[in-house]
Coordinates of C-alpha atoms in Angstrom, one line a residue:
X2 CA 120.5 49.5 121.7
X3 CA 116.8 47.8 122.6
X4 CA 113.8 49.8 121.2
X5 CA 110.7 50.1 123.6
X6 CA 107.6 48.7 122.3
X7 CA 105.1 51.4 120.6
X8 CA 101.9 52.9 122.3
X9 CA 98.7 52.8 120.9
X10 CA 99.6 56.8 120.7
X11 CA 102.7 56.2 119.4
X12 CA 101.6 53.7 116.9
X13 CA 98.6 55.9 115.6
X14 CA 101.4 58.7 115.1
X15 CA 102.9 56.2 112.8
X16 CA 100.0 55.7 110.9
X17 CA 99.4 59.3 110.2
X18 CA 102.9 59.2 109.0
X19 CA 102.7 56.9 106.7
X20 CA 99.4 57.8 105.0
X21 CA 100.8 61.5 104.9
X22 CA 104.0 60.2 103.5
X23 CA 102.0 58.1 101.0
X24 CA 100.2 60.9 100.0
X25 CA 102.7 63.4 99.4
X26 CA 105.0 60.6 97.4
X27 CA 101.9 60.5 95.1
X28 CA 101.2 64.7 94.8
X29 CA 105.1 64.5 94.3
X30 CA 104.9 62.0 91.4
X31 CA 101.5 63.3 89.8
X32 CA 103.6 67.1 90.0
X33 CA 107.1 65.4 88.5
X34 CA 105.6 63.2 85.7
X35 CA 103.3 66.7 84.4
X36 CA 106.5 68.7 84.5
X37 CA 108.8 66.6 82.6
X38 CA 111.0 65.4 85.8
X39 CA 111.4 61.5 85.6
X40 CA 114.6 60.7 87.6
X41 CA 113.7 62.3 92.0
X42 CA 110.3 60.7 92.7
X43 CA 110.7 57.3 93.0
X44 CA 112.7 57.8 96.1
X45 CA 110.0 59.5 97.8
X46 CA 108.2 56.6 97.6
X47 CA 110.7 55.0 100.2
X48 CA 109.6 57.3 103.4
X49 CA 106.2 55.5 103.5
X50 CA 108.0 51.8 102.6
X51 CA 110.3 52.7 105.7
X52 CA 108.3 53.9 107.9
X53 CA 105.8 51.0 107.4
X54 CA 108.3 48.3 107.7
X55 CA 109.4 50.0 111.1
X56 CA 106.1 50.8 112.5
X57 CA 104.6 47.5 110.8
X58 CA 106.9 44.7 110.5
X59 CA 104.7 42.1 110.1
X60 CA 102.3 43.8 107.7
X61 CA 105.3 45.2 106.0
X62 CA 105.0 42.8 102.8
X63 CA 101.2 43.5 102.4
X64 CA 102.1 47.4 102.9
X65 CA 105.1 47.6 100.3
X66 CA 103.7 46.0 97.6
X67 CA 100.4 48.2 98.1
X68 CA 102.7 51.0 97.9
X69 CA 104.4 50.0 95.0
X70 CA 101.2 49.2 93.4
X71 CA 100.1 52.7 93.9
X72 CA 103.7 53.8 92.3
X73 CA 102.9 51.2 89.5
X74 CA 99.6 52.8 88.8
X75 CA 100.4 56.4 88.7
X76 CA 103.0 56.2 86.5
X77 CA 100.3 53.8 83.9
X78 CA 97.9 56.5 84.7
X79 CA 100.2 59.5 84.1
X80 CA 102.3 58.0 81.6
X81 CA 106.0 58.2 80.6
X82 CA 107.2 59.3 77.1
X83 CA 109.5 56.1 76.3
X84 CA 109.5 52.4 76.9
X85 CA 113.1 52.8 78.8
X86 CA 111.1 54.8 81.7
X87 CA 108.4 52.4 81.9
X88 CA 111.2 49.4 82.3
X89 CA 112.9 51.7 84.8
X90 CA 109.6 52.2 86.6
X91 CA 109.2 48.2 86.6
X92 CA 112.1 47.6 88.3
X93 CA 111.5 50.3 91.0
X94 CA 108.5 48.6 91.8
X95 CA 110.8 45.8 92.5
X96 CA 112.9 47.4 94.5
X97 CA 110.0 49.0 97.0
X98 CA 108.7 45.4 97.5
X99 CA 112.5 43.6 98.0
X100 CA 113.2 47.1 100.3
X101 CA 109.9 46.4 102.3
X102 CA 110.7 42.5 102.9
X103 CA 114.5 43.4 103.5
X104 CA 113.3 46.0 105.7
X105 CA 110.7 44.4 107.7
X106 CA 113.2 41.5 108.1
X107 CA 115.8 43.5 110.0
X108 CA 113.1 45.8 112.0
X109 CA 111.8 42.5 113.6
X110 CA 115.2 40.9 114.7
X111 CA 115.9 44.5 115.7
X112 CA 113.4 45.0 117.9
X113 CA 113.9 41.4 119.5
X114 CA 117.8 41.3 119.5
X115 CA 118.6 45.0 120.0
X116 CA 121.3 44.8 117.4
X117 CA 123.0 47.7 116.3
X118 CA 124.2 47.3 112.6
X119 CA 125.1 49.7 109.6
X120 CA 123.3 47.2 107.5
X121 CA 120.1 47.5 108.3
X122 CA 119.1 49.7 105.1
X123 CA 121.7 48.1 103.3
X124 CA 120.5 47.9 100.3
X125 CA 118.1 51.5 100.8
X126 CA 118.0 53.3 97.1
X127 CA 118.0 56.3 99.5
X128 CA 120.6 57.3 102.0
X129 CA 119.3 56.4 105.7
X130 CA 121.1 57.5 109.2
X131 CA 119.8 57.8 112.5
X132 CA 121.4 60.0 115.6
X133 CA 120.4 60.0 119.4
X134 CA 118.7 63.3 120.0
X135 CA 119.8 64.0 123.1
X136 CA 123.7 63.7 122.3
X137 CA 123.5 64.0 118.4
X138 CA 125.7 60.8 118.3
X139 CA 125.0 58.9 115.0
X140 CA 123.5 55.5 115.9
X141 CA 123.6 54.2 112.3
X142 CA 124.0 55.1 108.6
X143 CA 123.2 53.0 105.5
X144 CA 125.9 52.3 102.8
X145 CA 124.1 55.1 100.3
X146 CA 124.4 57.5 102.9
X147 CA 127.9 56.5 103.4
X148 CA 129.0 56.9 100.1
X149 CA 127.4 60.1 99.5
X150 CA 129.7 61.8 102.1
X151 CA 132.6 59.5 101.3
X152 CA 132.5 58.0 104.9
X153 CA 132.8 54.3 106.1
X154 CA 129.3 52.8 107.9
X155 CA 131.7 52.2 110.9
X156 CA 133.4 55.8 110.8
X157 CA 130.2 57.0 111.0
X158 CA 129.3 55.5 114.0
X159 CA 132.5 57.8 115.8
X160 CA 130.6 61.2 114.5
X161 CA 127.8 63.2 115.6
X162 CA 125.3 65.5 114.2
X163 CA 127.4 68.7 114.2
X164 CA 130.2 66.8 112.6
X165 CA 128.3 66.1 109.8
X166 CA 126.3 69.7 109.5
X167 CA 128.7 71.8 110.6
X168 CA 126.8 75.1 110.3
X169 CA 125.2 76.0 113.5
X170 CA 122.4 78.1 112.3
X171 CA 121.1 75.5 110.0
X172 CA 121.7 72.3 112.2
X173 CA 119.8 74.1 115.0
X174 CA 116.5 74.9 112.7
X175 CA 117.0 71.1 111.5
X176 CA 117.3 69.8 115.5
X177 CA 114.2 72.7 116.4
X178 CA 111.9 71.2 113.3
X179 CA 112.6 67.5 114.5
X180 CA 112.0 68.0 117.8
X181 CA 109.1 70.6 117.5
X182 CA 107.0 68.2 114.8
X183 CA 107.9 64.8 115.7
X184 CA 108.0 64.4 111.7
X185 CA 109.7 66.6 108.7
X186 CA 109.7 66.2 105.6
X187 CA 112.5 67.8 102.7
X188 CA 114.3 70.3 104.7
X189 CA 117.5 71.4 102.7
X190 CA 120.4 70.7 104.3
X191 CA 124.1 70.9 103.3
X192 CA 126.4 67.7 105.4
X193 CA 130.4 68.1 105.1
X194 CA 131.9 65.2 103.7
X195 CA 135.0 63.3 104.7
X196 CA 137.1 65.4 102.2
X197 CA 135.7 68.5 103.7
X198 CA 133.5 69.2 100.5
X199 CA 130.1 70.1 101.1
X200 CA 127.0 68.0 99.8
X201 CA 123.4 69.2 99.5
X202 CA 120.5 67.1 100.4
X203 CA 117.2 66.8 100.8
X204 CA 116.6 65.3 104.3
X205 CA 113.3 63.9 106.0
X206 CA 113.4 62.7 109.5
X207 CA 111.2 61.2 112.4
X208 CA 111.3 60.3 115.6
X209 CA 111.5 56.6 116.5
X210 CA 110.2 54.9 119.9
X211 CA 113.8 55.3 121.8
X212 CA 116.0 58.6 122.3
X213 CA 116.7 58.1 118.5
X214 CA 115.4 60.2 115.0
X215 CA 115.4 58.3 112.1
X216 CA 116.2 60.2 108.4
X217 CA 116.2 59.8 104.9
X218 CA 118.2 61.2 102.5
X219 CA 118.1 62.0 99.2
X220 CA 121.2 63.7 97.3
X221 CA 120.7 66.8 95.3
X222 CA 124.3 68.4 94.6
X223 CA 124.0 67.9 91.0
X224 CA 120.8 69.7 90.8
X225 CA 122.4 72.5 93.3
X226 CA 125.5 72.6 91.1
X227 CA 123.6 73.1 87.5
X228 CA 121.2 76.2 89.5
X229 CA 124.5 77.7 90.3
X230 CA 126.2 76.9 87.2
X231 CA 122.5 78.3 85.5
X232 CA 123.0 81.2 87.4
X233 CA 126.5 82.2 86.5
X234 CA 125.6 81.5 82.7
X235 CA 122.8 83.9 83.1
X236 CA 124.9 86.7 84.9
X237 CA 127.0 86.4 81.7
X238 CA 123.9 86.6 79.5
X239 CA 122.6 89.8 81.3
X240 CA 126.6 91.3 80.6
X241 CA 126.5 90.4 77.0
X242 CA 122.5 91.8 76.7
X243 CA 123.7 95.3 78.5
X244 CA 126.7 95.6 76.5
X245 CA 124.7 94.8 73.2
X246 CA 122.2 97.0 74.1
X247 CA 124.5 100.0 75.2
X248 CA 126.1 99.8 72.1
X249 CA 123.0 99.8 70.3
X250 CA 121.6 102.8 71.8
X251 CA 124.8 104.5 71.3
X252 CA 124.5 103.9 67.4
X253 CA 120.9 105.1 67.2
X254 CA 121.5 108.3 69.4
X255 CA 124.0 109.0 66.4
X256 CA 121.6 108.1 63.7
X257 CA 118.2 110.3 65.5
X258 CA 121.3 113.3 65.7
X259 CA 121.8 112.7 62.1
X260 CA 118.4 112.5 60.9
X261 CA 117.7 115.5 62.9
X262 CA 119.8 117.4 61.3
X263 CA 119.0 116.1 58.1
X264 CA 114.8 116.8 58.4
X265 CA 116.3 120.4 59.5
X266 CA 118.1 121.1 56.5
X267 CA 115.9 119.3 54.2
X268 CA 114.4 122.0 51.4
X269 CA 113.0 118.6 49.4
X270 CA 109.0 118.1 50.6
X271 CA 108.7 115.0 48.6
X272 CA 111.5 113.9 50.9
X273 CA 110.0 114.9 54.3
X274 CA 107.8 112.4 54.8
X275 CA 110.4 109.8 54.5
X276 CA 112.6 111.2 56.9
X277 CA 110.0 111.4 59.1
X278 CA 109.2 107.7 59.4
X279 CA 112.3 106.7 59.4
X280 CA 113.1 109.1 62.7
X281 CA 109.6 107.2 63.9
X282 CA 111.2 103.8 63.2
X283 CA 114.8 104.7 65.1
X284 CA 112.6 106.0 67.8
X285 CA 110.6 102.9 68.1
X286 CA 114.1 100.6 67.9
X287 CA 114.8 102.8 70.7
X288 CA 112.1 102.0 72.9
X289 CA 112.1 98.7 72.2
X290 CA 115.7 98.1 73.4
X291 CA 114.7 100.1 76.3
X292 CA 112.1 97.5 77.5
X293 CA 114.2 95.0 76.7
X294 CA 116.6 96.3 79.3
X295 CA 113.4 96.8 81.6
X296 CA 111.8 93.7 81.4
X297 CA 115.4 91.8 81.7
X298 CA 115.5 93.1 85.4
X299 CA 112.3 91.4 86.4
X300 CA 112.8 88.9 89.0
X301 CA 116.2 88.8 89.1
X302 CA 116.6 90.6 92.2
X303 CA 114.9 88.2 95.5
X304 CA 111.7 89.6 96.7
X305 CA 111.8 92.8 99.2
X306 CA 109.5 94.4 101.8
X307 CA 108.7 97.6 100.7
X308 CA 107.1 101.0 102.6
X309 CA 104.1 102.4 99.9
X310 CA 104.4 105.6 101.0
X311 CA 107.9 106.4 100.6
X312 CA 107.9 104.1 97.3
X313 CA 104.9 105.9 95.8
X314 CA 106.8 109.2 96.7
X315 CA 109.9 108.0 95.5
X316 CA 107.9 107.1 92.0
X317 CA 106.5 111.0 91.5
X318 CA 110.2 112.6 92.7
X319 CA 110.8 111.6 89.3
X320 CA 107.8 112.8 87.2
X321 CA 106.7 116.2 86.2
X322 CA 103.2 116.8 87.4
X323 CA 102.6 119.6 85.0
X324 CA 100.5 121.0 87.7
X325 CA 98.5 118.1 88.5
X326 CA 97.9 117.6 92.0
X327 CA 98.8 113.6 93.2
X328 CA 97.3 112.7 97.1
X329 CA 99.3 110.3 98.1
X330 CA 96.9 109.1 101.4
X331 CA 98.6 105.2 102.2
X332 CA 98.9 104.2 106.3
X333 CA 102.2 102.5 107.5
X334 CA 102.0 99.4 105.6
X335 CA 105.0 97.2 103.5
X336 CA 104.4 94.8 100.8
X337 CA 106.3 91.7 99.2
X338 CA 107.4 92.7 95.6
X339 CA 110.1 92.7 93.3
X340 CA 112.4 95.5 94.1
X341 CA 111.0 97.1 90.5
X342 CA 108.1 97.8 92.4
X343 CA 109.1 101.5 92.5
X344 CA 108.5 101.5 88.6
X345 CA 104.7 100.2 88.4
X346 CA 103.4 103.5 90.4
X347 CA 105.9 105.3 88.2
X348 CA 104.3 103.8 85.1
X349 CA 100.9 104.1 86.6
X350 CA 101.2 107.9 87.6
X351 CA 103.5 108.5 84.2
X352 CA 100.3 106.8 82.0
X353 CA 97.7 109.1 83.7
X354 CA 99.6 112.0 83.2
X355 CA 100.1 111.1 79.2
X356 CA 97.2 109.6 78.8
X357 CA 94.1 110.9 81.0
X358 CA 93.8 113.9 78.6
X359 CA 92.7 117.1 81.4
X360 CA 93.8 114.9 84.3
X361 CA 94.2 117.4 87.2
X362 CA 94.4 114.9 90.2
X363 CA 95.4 111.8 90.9
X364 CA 95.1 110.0 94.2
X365 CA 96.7 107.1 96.0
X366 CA 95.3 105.1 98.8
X367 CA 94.8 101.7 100.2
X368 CA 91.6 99.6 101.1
X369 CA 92.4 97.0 103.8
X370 CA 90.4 93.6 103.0
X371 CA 89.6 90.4 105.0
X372 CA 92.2 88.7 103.0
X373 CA 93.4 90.9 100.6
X374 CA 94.9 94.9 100.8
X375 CA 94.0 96.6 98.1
X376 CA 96.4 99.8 96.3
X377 CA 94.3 102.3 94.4
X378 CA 95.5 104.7 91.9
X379 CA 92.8 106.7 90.3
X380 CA 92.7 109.8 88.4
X381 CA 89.8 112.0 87.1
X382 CA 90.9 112.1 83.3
X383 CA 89.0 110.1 80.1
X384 CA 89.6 107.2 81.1
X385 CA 90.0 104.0 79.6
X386 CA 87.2 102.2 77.4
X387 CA 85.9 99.1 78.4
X388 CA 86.9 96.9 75.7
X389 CA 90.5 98.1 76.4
X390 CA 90.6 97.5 80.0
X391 CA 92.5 94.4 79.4
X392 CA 94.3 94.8 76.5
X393 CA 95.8 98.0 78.0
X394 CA 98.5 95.4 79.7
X395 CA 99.0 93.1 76.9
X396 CA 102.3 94.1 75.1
X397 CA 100.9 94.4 72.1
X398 CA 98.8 97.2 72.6
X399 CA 100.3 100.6 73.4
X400 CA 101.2 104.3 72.6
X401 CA 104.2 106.1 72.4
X402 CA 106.9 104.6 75.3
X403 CA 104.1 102.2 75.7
X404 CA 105.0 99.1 77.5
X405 CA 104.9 100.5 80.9
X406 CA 101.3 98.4 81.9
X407 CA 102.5 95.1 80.6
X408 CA 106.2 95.6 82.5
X409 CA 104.1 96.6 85.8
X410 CA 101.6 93.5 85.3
X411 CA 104.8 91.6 85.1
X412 CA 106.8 93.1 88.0
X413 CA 103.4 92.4 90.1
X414 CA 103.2 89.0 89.2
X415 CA 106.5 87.9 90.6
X416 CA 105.2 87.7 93.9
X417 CA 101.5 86.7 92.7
X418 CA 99.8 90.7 93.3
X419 CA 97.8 91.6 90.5
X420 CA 96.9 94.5 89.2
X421 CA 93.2 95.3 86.7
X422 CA 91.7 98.6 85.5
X423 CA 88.4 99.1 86.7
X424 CA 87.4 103.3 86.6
X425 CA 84.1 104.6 84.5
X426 CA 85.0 105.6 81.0
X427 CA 84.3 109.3 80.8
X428 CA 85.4 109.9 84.4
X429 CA 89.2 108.7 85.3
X430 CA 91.5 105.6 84.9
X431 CA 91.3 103.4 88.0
X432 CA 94.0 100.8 89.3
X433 CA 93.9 98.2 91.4
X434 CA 96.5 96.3 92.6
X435 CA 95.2 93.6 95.1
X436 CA 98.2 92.1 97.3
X437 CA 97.8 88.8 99.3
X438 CA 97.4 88.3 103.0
X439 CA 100.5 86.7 103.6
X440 CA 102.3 90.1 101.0
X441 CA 101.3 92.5 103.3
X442 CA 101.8 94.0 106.9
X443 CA 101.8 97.4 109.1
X444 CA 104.6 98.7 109.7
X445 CA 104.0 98.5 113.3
X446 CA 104.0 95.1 113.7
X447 CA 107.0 93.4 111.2
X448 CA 106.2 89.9 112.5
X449 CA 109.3 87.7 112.5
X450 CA 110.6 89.2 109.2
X451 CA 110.6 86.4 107.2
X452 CA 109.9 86.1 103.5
X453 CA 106.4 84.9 102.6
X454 CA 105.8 81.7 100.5
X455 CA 106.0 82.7 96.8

């Protein structure tokens, strides 16, 4: 297997990669370090160390320990919380410079010799394979690779691409990306191991000067297995939290009943006042548990596309108008929210109607933006002052129910649409919620139908 000798094109291509490469590992460290994570972003910092000891054999050396040097001096810069970490980050910056001369070594006699070998990332900290893109053979695999899907180097040279991604959807994006960009970077992708068990992985790839694609691979099943196991321990919260709460409810229904009955046939006045606030106090242990239940269902539904119109009609089928008039005026346009979305114009409309005073009408319409759409809901009551315009979604400040402006600030924010209060005092409550670009379509045109970035 002889590798043609790189264009200037070809080479500049290579460049870009690497200083793209570079610059991500250091975004990806700066990111990891501030959040806590100490353990994933070393490896990124062997994409660019590969890639230059391809490319750039002979300036491999110069290139790695620069590299490593830049590792060195984010983690000084950033700093780590114990002495351990800053050993650990030592010896990777060993690693990246023995990688880079190992590397560089084997790239040269490669190039002159041709030799095919499974040894050629041997001693990678990352797994490493390459395949032939026009028959998806696999043309060589390092020993970390190996061992992450349980294979030998030299069994994996008898197996191709869809032997090791067996799912044809998501080994066709993978092939598409490769071939479309040249160059990806931490696509998720799921390889089938020799025992038939599945492995997740984060995967970047690129395409070398031959028929060939060259990927690194970095194993995340432990991380995959703790969201799912994560996710199972908080389905098993949210049971215990609905049967709590049901049971609570039930108890306080009993106790209002009783205290009911007792205000009714209570002939003491001294009494009566006490009575009364503790039937206040159940009532507000009630509502409380209700948002708990409320604010539990926040985000734990994915993201939807959602028609305003029928979703705002779907919100007043609910509420009694009290012969209040609500114009509901919205084009043919969907929106990326939680599915709770439904319950933020029932709050809104619901608050107006409790709280605007002589409110007789409220409207609902839509101003389209150059990067924004915004969702109006206005009504022609008191108002709201202008030192409470903000603390009207804080949880802390409400009446009665109350909590219904902090929940829809909250449901809002899950795919970043936010919502502010901006009508005159005196002359009607005024919402805006202002949705993204990217949140927003017409119904007319549904583009691909994918799910925006959140």
């Amino acid at each position: 297997m002889t590798m043609r000798p790189f264009t200037r094109k070809k080479q500049m291509l290579f460049d870009v990669s690497i200083v793209s490469s570079i610059l991500a590992a250091m975004v990806i460290t700066f990111f990891s370090i501030t959040h806590g994570i100490y353990d994933v972003f070393p490896y990124f910092y062997l994409i660019p160390i590969i890639l230059i000891a391809f490319a750039r054999p002979g300036l491999a050396i110069y290139g790695t320990v620069a590299v490593g040097w830049i590792y060195v001096a984010l983690i000084f810069t950033l700093g780590l919380p114990d002495l351990k970490l800053y050993t650990l980050a030592t010896v990777w910056f060993y690693i990246f410079v023995s990688l880079g001369v190992l590397i560089s070594t084997y790239s040269q006699v490669y190039r002159k010799e041709g030799e095919k070998s499974c040894g050629v990332y041997y001693n990678s900290q990352a797994g490493v394979f390459s395949y032939d893109k026009r028959s998806f053979r696999i043309r060589d695999a390092n020993r970390k690779f190996a061992n992450m899907i349980r294979y030998d180097c030299d069994d994996l040279m008898t197996k191709s691409l869809p032997d090791l991604i067996p799912d044809k959807e998501e080994r066709e994006n993978f092939i598409t990306k490769v071939r479309d960009l040249r160059r990806v970077g931490d696509i998720e992708v799921k390889f089938r191991a020799w025992d038939g068990s599945m492995r997740w992985a984060l995967v970047s790839a690129a395409e070398t000067g031959d028929p060939g694609v060259i990927c690194t691979v970095v194993d995340i099943t432990d991380n995959k297995l703790a969201q799912e196991a994560l996710t199972q321990a908080n389905k098993k919260l949210n049971l215990l939290n609905n049967v709590t709460r049901h049971d609570i409810l039930n108890q306080l229904t009993a106790l209002l009943g009783f205290l009911e009955i007792t205000k009714a046939d209570n002939r003491d006045p001294a009494l009566e006042k006490f009575i009364e606030r503790e039937l206040q106090a159940a009532t507000a242990i009630r509502n409380q548990i209700l948002f708990t239940r409320d604010y539990q269902n926040i985000g734990v539904h994915s993201p939807l596309w959602h028609n305003v119109g029928e979703t705002v009609t779907l919100a007043t089928a609910s509420i009694d108008p009290r012969a209040i008039f609500v114009n509901v005026n919205i084009p043919p346009v969907e929106i990326y929210a939680d599915p709770l979305l439904e319950k933020v114009f029932y709050n809104l409309i619901e608050n107006s109607i409790r709280h605007g005073d002589h409110v007789t009408e409220i409207a609902v319409r839509t101003i389209e933006r150059a990067d924004s759409l915004d969702i109006i809901v206005e009504d022609n009551g008191v108002g709201i002052r202008e030192d409470n315009k903000e603390k009207i979604f804080r949880r802390e400040f409400f009446k009665n129910t109350g909590f219904g402006l902090f929940l829809s600030r909250e449901i809002l924010a899950i795919t970043n649409l936010v919502i502010t209060e901006n009508g005159t005092p005196g002359k009607g409550a005024r919402f805006v919620i202002r949705v993204p670009r990217e949140h927003f379509r017409s119904i007319a045109d549904h583009g691909n139908g994918t799910s925006p970035k959140r």
